[in-house]
Structures are given as C-alpha cells and as structure tokens.
Amino acid sequence: MDRKTVTLLGVPIDAVTRKQAVALILEMLEGGQIQRFFHTGGKHHVMTPNSEMLVEALKNKKFREVLNSTSLNIPDSIGLLYMAKFSGKKLPQRVTGVDTVTEVCIRLSNNHQVFLLGAGEGVAQKAAKKLQAINPKLRISGTYAGTPKDEDAPEIIRRINDARPHLLLVAYGAPAQDLWINKHLDQLASVRVAIGVGGTFDFLAGTKKRAPKIMRGLGLEWMYRLVKEPRRIGRIWRAVIVFPWMVICNRRSIS
Ligand code: UDP
C-alpha cells in the first residue's frame, strides 16, 4: 500500500485516522518491513506536525528536511485539516500526539518497553505512572528530563541504551525534540520508533490541562491555550494567522 499524504507548505502530512496511525506505529514496533515508509537505519521517526511547525519549516531548512524524512507525520492540529480542505485535499481526522501515544501504550504488547524523555523535572515520571495506571502491563524502562542541549546528549544516550526501550517518546517541544531525534536516533541501539510528543507528558501528568472536549471539537483549542498561557501568543499568531496566509500565498508554488 502506498503512503497517502497531503502536502502542505512542502511537508507531507499522512492522511490517516487515529486508529490507522496507532496500527502503523504498532507495526513499526514489531519490526515489520513497512516498505512504504522512509527509514533511518531501519528505525522510524514519527512526528506530530501542527500549524506552527509548518510555519517554522518554511524558514528552518533543517527542520523541513527532518519533516520530509520521517516514517509518519500525523495531523496534530485542526488548522492542517482546514488548509488541506482549502487546497482541495482531505485529511480524515485530527490525530493528536497525546491521544495517539495513550492509545499505543494501551495496546502495546509486553514485548516492548517505553522510555519517556523530556518535559520539566518529574513530569515524565508522573506521565509514566498515569500510562501504567491505564495499562498495568505496560513496561516503562525509564524516564529522564535532560535537555535538548548537545552537552546533555551523551548522558541521555547512555541512559536510553542502558534501558533498552523499543519506543522512545521525546518531549522537548518542536523543533528541538525532532531535531534531537533526527541527530541521535542512530546512536540508540534498541529504539525502533521515536516520537516527538510536545506537551503530551504535561497533559498526562496533569501539569497542563487540555481544552474541554467541546472546544476541541469546535477547533478552538488554540483559544483555550491562549487564555491559559498568554505567553503563547506568538505561537498562536503563527498558527491561526500566518499559517493559513502562507498556505494561501504558496498554493501554487510549494503546497
Ligand atoms: N521542554 C523541555 N525542555 C526544553 C523545552 C521544552 O523539556 O528545553 C518541554 C516542556 O516542558 C514541555 C514540552 O517540552 O513539556 C513541550 O511543550 P509545548 O507546550 O511546547 O508543546 P506543544 O505546544 O507542542 O504541545
């Protein structure tokens, strides 16, 4: 089966439902030969692109290259669905990182171990406890905050290689988390799938609250986050104003 994608601002976004995304990630973890995907030394990098990330990719060439080298780019924000529709294409569903990660961890067989890297001190640990409460059979092989700085990489790599996880979840925010994965995935011997998960650990740990379901359904999560975290105004501006504008301007050239 061919990989079905919608290209927005030069970035391929997979036209998948959450169910399909979860099934694909589980298949990657089983080491199945998923020929339709790009590979990094037989390992898979999964990204959760949103509108701001695509705006960032316009000016950040390396980040754009990384977005173009992944096995799966799930459509994490409603803006991607709207702008796909505007461009005459279709993304079936918004597929958030937090829901996908939770579902993967619910369905993961106990042959696979998970490592949670990133977020504030103690947050990954709390998120791991939450995931284990949802699936008591889940095997967490480690958690570590660390930072995406180069000087921290050797210690992080040592810890992950000691813990031998198959699934690595990295929460350093974009673009840092995905640049980190792209740079170091080959050094992580046991890791089969690495996912850049943004604020997922904060949501699982309860250190940040998700917008109420009704707001999420109406595509207004950005408004909720603006009220809760006014310092995000620049990011929200890029997501809600700059992103659609760039898609409109670039419709013929690069979308
Ligand atoms: N983060 C981190 N180190 C950094 C930068 C960010 O651990 O140097 C974490 C931050 O604590 C948060 C996550 O990265 O848990 C990303 O959060 P953000 O709100 O940016 O994610 P998104 O908006 O993508 O969900």
PDB file of N, CA and C and ligand atoms in Angstrom, residues 50 52 118-120 145-148 171-174 177 197-203 208 225 229 232 235, ligand 1:
ATOM      1  N   ASN A  50       1.988  20.406  13.633  1.00  0.00           N
ATOM      2  CA  ASN A  50       0.842  21.301  13.753  1.00  0.00           C
ATOM      3  C   ASN A  50       1.126  22.535  12.890  1.00  0.00           C
ATOM      4  N   GLU A  52       1.972  25.663  13.565  1.00  0.00           N
ATOM      5  CA  GLU A  52       3.199  26.450  13.838  1.00  0.00           C
ATOM      6  C   GLU A  52       4.431  25.744  13.311  1.00  0.00           C
ATOM      7  N   GLY A 118      12.312  13.965  28.479  1.00  0.00           N
ATOM      8  CA  GLY A 118      11.960  15.380  28.328  1.00  0.00           C
ATOM      9  C   GLY A 118      10.930  15.866  29.327  1.00  0.00           C
ATOM     10  N   ALA A 119      10.438  17.084  29.082  1.00  0.00           N
ATOM     11  CA  ALA A 119       9.494  17.831  29.935  1.00  0.00           C
ATOM     12  C   ALA A 119      10.186  18.284  31.229  1.00  0.00           C
ATOM     13  N   GLY A 120       9.438  18.975  32.076  1.00  0.00           N
ATOM     14  CA  GLY A 120      10.015  19.510  33.312  1.00  0.00           C
ATOM     15  C   GLY A 120      10.400  18.384  34.268  1.00  0.00           C
ATOM     16  N   ALA A 145      14.409  13.726  32.414  1.00  0.00           N
ATOM     17  CA  ALA A 145      14.094  15.056  31.880  1.00  0.00           C
ATOM     18  C   ALA A 145      15.182  15.473  30.885  1.00  0.00           C
ATOM     19  N   GLY A 146      16.413  15.618  31.355  1.00  0.00           N
ATOM     20  CA  GLY A 146      17.500  16.050  30.468  1.00  0.00           C
ATOM     21  C   GLY A 146      17.154  17.365  29.776  1.00  0.00           C
ATOM     22  N   THR A 147      17.926  17.730  28.775  1.00  0.00           N
ATOM     23  CA  THR A 147      17.602  18.899  27.942  1.00  0.00           C
ATOM     24  C   THR A 147      18.044  18.575  26.508  1.00  0.00           C
ATOM     25  N   PRO A 148      17.542  19.331  25.544  1.00  0.00           N
ATOM     26  CA  PRO A 148      17.965  19.031  24.162  1.00  0.00           C
ATOM     27  C   PRO A 148      19.346  19.581  23.816  1.00  0.00           C
ATOM     28  N   ALA A 171       9.838  14.734  24.619  1.00  0.00           N
ATOM     29  CA  ALA A 171       9.034  15.942  24.850  1.00  0.00           C
ATOM     30  C   ALA A 171       9.924  17.151  25.123  1.00  0.00           C
ATOM     31  N   TYR A 172      10.518  17.687  24.053  1.00  0.00           N
ATOM     32  CA  TYR A 172      11.288  18.932  24.182  1.00  0.00           C
ATOM     33  C   TYR A 172      10.647  20.067  23.391  1.00  0.00           C
ATOM     34  N   GLY A 173       9.409  19.865  22.907  1.00  0.00           N
ATOM     35  CA  GLY A 173       8.776  20.869  22.054  1.00  0.00           C
ATOM     36  C   GLY A 173       9.442  20.867  20.683  1.00  0.00           C
ATOM     37  N   ALA A 174       8.698  21.370  19.680  1.00  0.00           N
ATOM     38  CA  ALA A 174       9.258  21.431  18.318  1.00  0.00           C
ATOM     39  C   ALA A 174       9.874  22.820  18.096  1.00  0.00           C
ATOM     40  N   GLN A 177      12.751  18.812  19.775  1.00  0.00           N
ATOM     41  CA  GLN A 177      12.629  17.363  20.011  1.00  0.00           C
ATOM     42  C   GLN A 177      12.890  16.559  18.729  1.00  0.00           C
ATOM     43  N   VAL A 197       6.735  14.312  20.988  1.00  0.00           N
ATOM     44  CA  VAL A 197       5.365  14.328  21.532  1.00  0.00           C
ATOM     45  C   VAL A 197       4.917  15.661  22.142  1.00  0.00           C
ATOM     46  N   GLY A 198       5.742  16.730  22.041  1.00  0.00           N
ATOM     47  CA  GLY A 198       5.306  18.051  22.535  1.00  0.00           C
ATOM     48  C   GLY A 198       4.846  18.037  23.973  1.00  0.00           C
ATOM     49  N   GLY A 199       3.642  18.566  24.201  1.00  0.00           N
ATOM     50  CA  GLY A 199       3.142  18.717  25.580  1.00  0.00           C
ATOM     51  C   GLY A 199       2.460  17.466  26.141  1.00  0.00           C
ATOM     52  N   THR A 200       2.613  16.319  25.473  1.00  0.00           N
ATOM     53  CA  THR A 200       1.914  15.093  25.893  1.00  0.00           C
ATOM     54  C   THR A 200       2.143  14.722  27.363  1.00  0.00           C
ATOM     55  N   PHE A 201       3.390  14.792  27.835  1.00  0.00           N
ATOM     56  CA  PHE A 201       3.663  14.376  29.231  1.00  0.00           C
ATOM     57  C   PHE A 201       2.955  15.320  30.204  1.00  0.00           C
ATOM     58  N   ASP A 202       2.938  16.630  29.859  1.00  0.00           N
ATOM     59  CA  ASP A 202       2.260  17.597  30.742  1.00  0.00           C
ATOM     60  C   ASP A 202       0.769  17.275  30.848  1.00  0.00           C
ATOM     61  N   PHE A 203       0.168  16.917  29.715  1.00  0.00           N
ATOM     62  CA  PHE A 203      -1.266  16.590  29.739  1.00  0.00           C
ATOM     63  C   PHE A 203      -1.506  15.313  30.547  1.00  0.00           C
ATOM     64  N   LYS A 208      -0.535  20.336  32.829  1.00  0.00           N
ATOM     65  CA  LYS A 208      -1.293  21.248  31.947  1.00  0.00           C
ATOM     66  C   LYS A 208      -2.609  20.561  31.627  1.00  0.00           C
ATOM     67  N   ARG A 225      -5.791  27.639  25.016  1.00  0.00           N
ATOM     68  CA  ARG A 225      -4.379  27.691  25.405  1.00  0.00           C
ATOM     69  C   ARG A 225      -3.899  29.141  25.518  1.00  0.00           C
ATOM     70  N   GLU A 229      -2.268  30.230  28.778  1.00  0.00           N
ATOM     71  CA  GLU A 229      -0.836  30.541  28.667  1.00  0.00           C
ATOM     72  C   GLU A 229      -0.646  31.711  27.697  1.00  0.00           C
ATOM     73  N   ARG A 232       1.977  32.277  24.952  1.00  0.00           N
ATOM     74  CA  ARG A 232       1.979  31.548  23.677  1.00  0.00           C
ATOM     75  C   ARG A 232       1.464  32.385  22.522  1.00  0.00           C
ATOM     76  N   ARG A 235       3.118  32.065  19.146  1.00  0.00           N
ATOM     77  CA  ARG A 235       2.908  30.765  18.503  1.00  0.00           C
ATOM     78  C   ARG A 235       1.497  30.674  17.941  1.00  0.00           C
TER      79      ARG A 235
HETATM   80  N1  UDP B   1      10.636  21.220  27.076  1.00  0.00           N
HETATM   81  C1  UDP B   1      11.740  20.704  27.730  1.00  0.00           C
HETATM   82  N2  UDP B   1      12.969  21.283  27.526  1.00  0.00           N
HETATM   83  C2  UDP B   1      13.124  22.331  26.690  1.00  0.00           C
HETATM   84  C3  UDP B   1      11.981  22.849  26.009  1.00  0.00           C
HETATM   85  C4  UDP B   1      10.736  22.265  26.241  1.00  0.00           C
HETATM   86  O1  UDP B   1      11.645  19.730  28.470  1.00  0.00           O
HETATM   87  O2  UDP B   1      14.249  22.818  26.519  1.00  0.00           O
HETATM   88  C5  UDP B   1       9.327  20.569  27.301  1.00  0.00           C
HETATM   89  C6  UDP B   1       8.274  21.379  28.019  1.00  0.00           C
HETATM   90  O3  UDP B   1       8.481  21.308  29.417  1.00  0.00           O
HETATM   91  C7  UDP B   1       7.009  20.677  27.579  1.00  0.00           C
HETATM   92  C8  UDP B   1       7.367  20.139  26.191  1.00  0.00           C
HETATM   93  O4  UDP B   1       8.759  20.298  26.046  1.00  0.00           O
HETATM   94  O5  UDP B   1       6.762  19.569  28.425  1.00  0.00           O
HETATM   95  C9  UDP B   1       6.744  20.835  25.019  1.00  0.00           C
HETATM   96  O6  UDP B   1       5.794  21.723  25.383  1.00  0.00           O
HETATM   97  P1  UDP B   1       4.998  22.645  24.385  1.00  0.00           P
HETATM   98  O7  UDP B   1       3.949  23.308  25.184  1.00  0.00           O
HETATM   99  O8  UDP B   1       5.917  23.487  23.608  1.00  0.00           O
HETATM  100  O9  UDP B   1       4.373  21.543  23.420  1.00  0.00           O
HETATM  101  P2  UDP B   1       3.242  21.620  22.330  1.00  0.00           P
HETATM  102  O10 UDP B   1       2.743  23.002  22.251  1.00  0.00           O
HETATM  103  O11 UDP B   1       3.976  21.193  21.099  1.00  0.00           O
HETATM  104  O12 UDP B   1       2.241  20.629  22.786  1.00  0.00           O
END
